[in-house]
XYZ file of N, CA and C in Angstrom:
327
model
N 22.511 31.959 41.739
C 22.090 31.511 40.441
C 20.959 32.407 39.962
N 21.233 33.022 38.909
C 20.203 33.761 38.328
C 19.452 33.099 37.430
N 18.208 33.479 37.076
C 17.487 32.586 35.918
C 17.335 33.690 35.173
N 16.734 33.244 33.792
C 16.208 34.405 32.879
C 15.403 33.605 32.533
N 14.324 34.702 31.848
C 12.709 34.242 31.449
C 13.345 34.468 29.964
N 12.564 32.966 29.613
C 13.264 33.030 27.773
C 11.496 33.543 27.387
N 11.495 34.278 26.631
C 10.323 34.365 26.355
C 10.296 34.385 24.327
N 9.756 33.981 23.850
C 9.554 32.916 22.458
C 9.604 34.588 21.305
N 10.195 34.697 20.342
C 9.762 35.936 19.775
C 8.623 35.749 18.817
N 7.700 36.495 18.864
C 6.226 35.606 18.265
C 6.313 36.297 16.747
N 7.263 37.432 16.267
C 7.699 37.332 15.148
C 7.663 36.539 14.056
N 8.980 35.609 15.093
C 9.561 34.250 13.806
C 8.149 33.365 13.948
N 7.325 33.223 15.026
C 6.570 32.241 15.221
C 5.254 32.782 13.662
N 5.168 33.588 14.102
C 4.161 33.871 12.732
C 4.384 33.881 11.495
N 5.765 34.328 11.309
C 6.062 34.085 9.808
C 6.728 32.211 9.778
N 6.511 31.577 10.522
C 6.726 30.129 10.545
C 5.369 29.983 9.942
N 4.646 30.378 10.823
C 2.502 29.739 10.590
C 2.616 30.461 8.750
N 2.924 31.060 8.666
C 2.847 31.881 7.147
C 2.848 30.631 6.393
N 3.818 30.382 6.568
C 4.769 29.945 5.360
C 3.646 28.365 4.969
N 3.803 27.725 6.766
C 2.710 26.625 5.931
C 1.336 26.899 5.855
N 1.146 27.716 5.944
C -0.152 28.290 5.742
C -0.544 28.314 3.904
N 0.398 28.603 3.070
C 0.481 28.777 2.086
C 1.031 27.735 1.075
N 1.104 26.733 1.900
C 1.607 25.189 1.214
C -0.370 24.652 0.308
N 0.321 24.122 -0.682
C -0.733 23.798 -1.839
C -1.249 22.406 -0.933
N -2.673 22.467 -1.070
C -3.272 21.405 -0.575
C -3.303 20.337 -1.380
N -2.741 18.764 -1.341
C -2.885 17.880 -1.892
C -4.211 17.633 -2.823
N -3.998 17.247 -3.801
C -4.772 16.724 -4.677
C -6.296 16.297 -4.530
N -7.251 16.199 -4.824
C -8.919 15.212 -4.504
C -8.139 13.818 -4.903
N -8.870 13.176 -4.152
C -8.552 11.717 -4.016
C -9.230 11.093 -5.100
N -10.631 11.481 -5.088
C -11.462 11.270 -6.072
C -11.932 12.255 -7.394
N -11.656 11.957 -8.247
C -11.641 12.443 -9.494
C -13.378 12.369 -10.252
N -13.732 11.427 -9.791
C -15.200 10.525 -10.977
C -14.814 10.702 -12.285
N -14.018 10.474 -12.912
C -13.839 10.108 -13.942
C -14.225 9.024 -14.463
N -14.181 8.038 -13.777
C -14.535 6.755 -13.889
C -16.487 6.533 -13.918
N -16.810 7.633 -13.165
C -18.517 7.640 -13.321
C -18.927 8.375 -14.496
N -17.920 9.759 -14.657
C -18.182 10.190 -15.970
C -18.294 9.093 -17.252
N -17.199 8.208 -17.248
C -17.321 7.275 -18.705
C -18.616 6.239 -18.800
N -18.791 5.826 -17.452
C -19.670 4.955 -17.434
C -20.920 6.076 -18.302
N -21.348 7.285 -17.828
C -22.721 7.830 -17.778
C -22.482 7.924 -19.585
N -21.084 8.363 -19.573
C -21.480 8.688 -21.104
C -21.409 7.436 -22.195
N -21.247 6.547 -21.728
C -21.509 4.944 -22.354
C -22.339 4.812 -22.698
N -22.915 4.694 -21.256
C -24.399 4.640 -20.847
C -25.869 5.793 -21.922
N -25.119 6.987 -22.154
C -26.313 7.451 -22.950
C -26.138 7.468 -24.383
N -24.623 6.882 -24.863
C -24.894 7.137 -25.968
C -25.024 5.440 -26.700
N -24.980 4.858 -25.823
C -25.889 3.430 -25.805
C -24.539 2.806 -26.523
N -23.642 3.015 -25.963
C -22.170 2.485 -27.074
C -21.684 0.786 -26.348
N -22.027 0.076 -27.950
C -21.733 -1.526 -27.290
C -19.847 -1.514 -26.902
N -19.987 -2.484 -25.753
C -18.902 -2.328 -25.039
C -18.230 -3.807 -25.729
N -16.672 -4.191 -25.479
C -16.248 -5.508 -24.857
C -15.369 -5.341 -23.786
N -15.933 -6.376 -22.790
C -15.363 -5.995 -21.507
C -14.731 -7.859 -20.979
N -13.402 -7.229 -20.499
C -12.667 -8.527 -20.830
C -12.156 -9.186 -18.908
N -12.671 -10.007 -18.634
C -12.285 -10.594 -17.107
C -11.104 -10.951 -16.957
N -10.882 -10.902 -16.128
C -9.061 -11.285 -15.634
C -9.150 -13.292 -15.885
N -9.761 -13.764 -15.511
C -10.022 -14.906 -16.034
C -10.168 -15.222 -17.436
N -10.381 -14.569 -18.675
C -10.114 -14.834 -19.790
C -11.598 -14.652 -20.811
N -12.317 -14.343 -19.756
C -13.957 -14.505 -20.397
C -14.378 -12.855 -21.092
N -14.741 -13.412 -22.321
C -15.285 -12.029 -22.902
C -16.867 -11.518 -23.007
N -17.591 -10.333 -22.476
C -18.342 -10.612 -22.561
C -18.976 -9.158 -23.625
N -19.802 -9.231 -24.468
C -19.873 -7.796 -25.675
C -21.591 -7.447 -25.402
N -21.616 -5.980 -25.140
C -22.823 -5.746 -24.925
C -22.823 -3.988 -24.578
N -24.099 -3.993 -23.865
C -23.869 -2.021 -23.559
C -24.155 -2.138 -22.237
N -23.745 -0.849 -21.535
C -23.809 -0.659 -19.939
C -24.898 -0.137 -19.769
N -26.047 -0.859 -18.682
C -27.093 -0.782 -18.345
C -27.598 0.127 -17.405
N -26.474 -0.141 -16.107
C -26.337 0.896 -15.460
C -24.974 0.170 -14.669
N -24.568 1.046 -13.198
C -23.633 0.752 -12.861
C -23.675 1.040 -11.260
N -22.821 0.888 -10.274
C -23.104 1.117 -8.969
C -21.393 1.191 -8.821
N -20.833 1.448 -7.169
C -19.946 1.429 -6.683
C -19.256 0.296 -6.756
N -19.867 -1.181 -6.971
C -18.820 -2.293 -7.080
C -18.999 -3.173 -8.122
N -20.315 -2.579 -9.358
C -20.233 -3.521 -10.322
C -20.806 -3.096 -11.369
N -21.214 -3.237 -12.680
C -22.025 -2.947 -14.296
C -22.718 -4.141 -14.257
N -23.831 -3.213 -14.784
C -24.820 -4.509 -15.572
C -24.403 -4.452 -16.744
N -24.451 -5.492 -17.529
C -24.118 -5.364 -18.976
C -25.376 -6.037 -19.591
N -25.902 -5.509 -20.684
C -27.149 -5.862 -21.369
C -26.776 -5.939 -22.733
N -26.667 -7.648 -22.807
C -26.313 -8.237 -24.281
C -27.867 -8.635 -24.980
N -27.587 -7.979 -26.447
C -28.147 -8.419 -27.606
C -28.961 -9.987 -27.667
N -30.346 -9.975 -27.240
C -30.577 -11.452 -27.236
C -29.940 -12.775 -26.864
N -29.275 -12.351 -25.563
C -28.942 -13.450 -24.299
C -29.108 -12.616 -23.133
N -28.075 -13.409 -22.314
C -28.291 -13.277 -20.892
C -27.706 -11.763 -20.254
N -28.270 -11.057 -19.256
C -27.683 -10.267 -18.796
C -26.731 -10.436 -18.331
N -25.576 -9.496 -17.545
C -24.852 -10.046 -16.438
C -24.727 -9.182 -15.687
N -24.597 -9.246 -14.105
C -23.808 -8.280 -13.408
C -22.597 -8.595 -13.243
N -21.451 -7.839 -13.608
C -20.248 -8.226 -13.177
C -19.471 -7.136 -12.343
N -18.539 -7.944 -10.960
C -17.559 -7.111 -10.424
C -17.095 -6.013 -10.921
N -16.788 -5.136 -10.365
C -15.491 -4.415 -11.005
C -14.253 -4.741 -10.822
N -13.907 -5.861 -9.492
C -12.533 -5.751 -9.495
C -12.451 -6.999 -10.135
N -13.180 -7.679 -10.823
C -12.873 -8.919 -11.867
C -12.506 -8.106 -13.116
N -12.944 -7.271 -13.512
C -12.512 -6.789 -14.948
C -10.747 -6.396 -15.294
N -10.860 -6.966 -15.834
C -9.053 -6.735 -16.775
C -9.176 -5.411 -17.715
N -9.990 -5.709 -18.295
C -10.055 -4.329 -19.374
C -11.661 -4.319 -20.046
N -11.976 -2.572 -20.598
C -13.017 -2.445 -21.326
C -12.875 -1.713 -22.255
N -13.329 -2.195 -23.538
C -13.217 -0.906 -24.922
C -14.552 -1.373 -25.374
N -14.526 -0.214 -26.289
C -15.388 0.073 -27.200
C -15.831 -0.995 -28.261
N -16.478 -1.786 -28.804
C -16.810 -2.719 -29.791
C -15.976 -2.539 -31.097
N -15.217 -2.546 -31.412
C -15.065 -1.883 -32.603
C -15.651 -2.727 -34.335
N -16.045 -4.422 -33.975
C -16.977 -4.768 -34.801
C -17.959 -4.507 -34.842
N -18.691 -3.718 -33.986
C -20.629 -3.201 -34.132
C -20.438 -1.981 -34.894
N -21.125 -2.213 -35.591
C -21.391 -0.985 -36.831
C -23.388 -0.415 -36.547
N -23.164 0.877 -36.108
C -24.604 1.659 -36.224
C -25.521 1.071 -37.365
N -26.513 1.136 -37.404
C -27.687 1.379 -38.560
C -27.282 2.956 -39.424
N -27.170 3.523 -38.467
C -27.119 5.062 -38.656
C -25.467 4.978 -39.901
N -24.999 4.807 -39.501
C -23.139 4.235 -39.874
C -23.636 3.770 -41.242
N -24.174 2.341 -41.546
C -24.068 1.333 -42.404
C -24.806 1.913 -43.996
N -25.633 3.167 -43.302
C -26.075 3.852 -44.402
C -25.417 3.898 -45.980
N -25.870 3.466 -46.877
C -24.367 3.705 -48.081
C -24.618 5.427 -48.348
N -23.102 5.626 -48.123
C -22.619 7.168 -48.863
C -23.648 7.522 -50.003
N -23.550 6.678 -51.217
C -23.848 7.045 -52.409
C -25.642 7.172 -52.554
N -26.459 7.128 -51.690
C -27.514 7.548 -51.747
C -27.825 8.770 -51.221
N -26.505 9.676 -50.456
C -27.175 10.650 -50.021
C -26.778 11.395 -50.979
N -27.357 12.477 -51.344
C -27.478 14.172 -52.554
C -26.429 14.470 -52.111
């Protein structure tokens, strides 16, 4: 019985390593997009309504914010901190009108 020595051709073996070598690395997991909106809420002082999965509305501006929740700072009441994973949805006020806004047209030159 004879044997033979298989020995591997390191050829194919390297252009194997090539190939995934050159595979596109998956995506960032994390984006901050979500910290971006908060910050820019946050400076341009824009009143929010932010709506709970329970049905409760609450209208105000973002105070600040952390990894699991917003302060919200309403107009002559109560603060709140609320969850993030209680929130259903958040937009923009679209009944608060600026000072700056309410200006009448017809007085400016």
């Amino acid at each position: 019985m004879t044997r033979k020595l298989i020995k591997p051709d390191l050829r194919e073996i390297k252009k194997i390593s090539k190939k995934d070598a050159r595979k596109k690395p998956p995506p960032a997991y994390k984006t901050h997009a979500e910290n971006y909106y908060y910050i820019k809420q946050m400076n341009n002082k824009t009143h929010m309504v932010v709506e709970l999965i329970n049905g409760e509305v609450f209208k105000g501006r973002i105070e600040w914010y952390d990894k699991n929740c917003i302060k919200i700072k309403r107009e002559d009441e109560n603060n709140f901190i609320v969850f993030k994973q209680v929130i259903k949805y958040m937009y923009k006020d679209p009944d608060f009108k600026d000072a700056e806004n309410s200006v009448d047209k017809s007085s400016k030159p």
